[in-house]
Amino acid sequence: MNESRERIRREREREKNTYTSPRLALGPGVLQSVANELPVDLLVEALPHSSHLLETLLNRLISLEITPRPELQCESVAWRLVGLLGGDQGSGLRARTARLASALVHYSPDAREAVDNRRRQLDAAVQGLGTHETRGGLQAGIHKLEELSSVTVNQDPASSSHQRLLALSHADVERRLIDNKSLLTIVDKPALKQLPTLVASLSARVDSDKAVLACVGQIKRSDPTLDLSDTRPVAGVLMNYSRGCAALLSQMSEVLVVNTPRSPTDSASDGYHSDSDDSHQHPDRSKLVSQYAAVWSLAAEEVLPALAALDPLKPTPNLKYKIVFSVVVLSFRAAISLRDKRISEVKSLLGCESDDTPGTSGFVAAAMRLMRNTADTFPLGDAERTVINQVCSTLREYPCLESCGALHALAAVACRAAWTISLHPPLRIDTDFTPVVMNPDKHVRFSQDSRERRSDLIRSFVWPALVDGTRCVFRAVVLT
């Protein structure tokens, strides 16, 4: 009897251990089947209205740990978001797509790298498009050669004989002298004395145009409705999509910052972050400092190399540092000016004549809270254009800056960071650029060559420090 009872107990235990809830057993399988049959292309076309549905589906598949994961055209979703975000004019689109970007980067981690690679291709294409200049001397020389050759190409070889040359009149000699001197003046150019360099330059330009057409082709495949009329500058199309890539990468990066555990010495700025950042006590401040650090990372890793590659800037290698520094400082000035202007406009509209008017302080505080809540979507196009226009007008002798995609991308992210930070006083950039000796608590040396002589004398600032009141939370980057 005891043996039978024990056997029954073992059977029940085995059944209990092997039993699986029908909901759990069917849920993942059914969901996987539905995902495989889902018309994702229609959902992609319906973006941003289908953002919530796609986000829910991706998160559900992630939570159930279904393997292999169904193919949901994540790349198509990403490119559609890029196109939408690139043309966003402050309609709240970023807020609507942020959660989808989060789910997308979790479901397909390779999506972020793919978008980043595409952005680099777009920026390189824009840069190549802007570095073309007409070789006037070469073209004039070719036309002159063609003009002169028309006189002799179809003539009988005997007409160039010694007897004919001896028969040239005074006018013929004068005409030939003028023609030959004109041709010599046109052809005797440094560029034409270095034909290998010229051929290499032309080859590079051909490759640049191929890259532009390749990028446009990729965009057309992802967006068949794209307007490519003859009157629309192709640079504008490329830069719109580059901005879209930057916006999507920003959303994906925010996800990584929030979900990645960080040690006290770990930072997004590869060592430039101040150790005094107590992120556990001030999580909002920590996020803002990380955002500022990310802008510097973009400047150091992409913008400075892009500027260094511009031929007109090569004779003045330190100019690129001044350009980057100017962009971030001007971005904060533009953001603060815009903040004060908007608050002043609303106060004036409500008849608030001075700060002493009862209720003014409460109203300003409420306005600041509202702007903080919409900081990620607040339209900053005017501020970005102001920054770029100021830089380009100051350096008008370098027209290549106007078409530098990396510089435009820096202005966009710098203005966004500046706007967000300006809404969280006393967080601000340190505008005291008078120190001549490095302070380890406030400055960090920028060096690309570890063998160069280390000095504590500051030659110039590359990136301003970020301070929270009197406390430095991100050290200034300097050249010594």
XYZ file of N, CA and C in Angstrom, residues 260-269 271-280 286 473 475:
69
model
N 22.095 51.350 -18.998
C 23.431 50.813 -18.805
C 23.952 51.206 -17.437
N 24.303 50.247 -16.565
C 24.860 50.601 -15.262
C 26.211 51.263 -15.435
N 26.473 52.273 -14.621
C 27.709 53.039 -14.756
C 28.449 53.036 -13.432
N 29.747 52.839 -13.511
C 30.578 52.928 -12.323
C 30.878 54.387 -12.046
N 31.376 54.747 -10.854
C 31.640 56.155 -10.551
C 32.619 56.807 -11.505
N 33.529 56.032 -12.117
C 34.515 56.627 -13.009
C 34.145 56.470 -14.464
N 33.054 55.759 -14.750
C 32.643 55.546 -16.136
C 31.876 56.755 -16.618
N 32.078 57.149 -17.866
C 31.350 58.295 -18.393
C 31.285 58.221 -19.892
N 30.376 59.006 -20.451
C 30.201 59.015 -21.899
C 31.266 59.825 -22.595
N 32.135 60.480 -21.841
C 33.114 61.365 -22.461
C 34.517 60.795 -22.425
N 36.604 59.807 -20.099
C 37.556 60.356 -19.154
C 37.444 61.834 -18.923
N 36.619 62.520 -19.706
C 36.506 63.966 -19.532
C 35.443 64.338 -18.512
N 34.685 63.363 -18.056
C 33.622 63.611 -17.085
C 34.221 63.845 -15.710
N 33.675 64.822 -14.989
C 34.172 65.100 -13.647
C 33.765 64.000 -12.690
N 34.679 63.603 -11.814
C 34.379 62.558 -10.841
C 33.423 63.031 -9.768
N 33.144 64.320 -9.722
C 32.280 64.848 -8.670
C 30.808 64.722 -9.000
N 30.492 64.067 -10.088
C 29.086 63.920 -10.493
C 28.417 62.830 -9.668
N 27.613 63.234 -8.674
C 26.939 62.256 -7.823
C 25.609 61.896 -8.456
N 25.660 60.939 -9.380
C 24.498 60.618 -10.198
C 23.365 60.005 -9.400
N 23.686 59.331 -8.303
C 22.617 58.691 -7.539
C 21.760 59.730 -6.817
N 22.539 64.164 -13.691
C 23.417 63.175 -14.316
C 23.062 62.978 -15.782
N 31.050 69.946 -13.042
C 30.552 68.585 -13.274
C 31.067 68.013 -14.593
N 34.675 68.830 -16.935
C 35.852 69.680 -17.063
C 36.029 70.228 -18.476
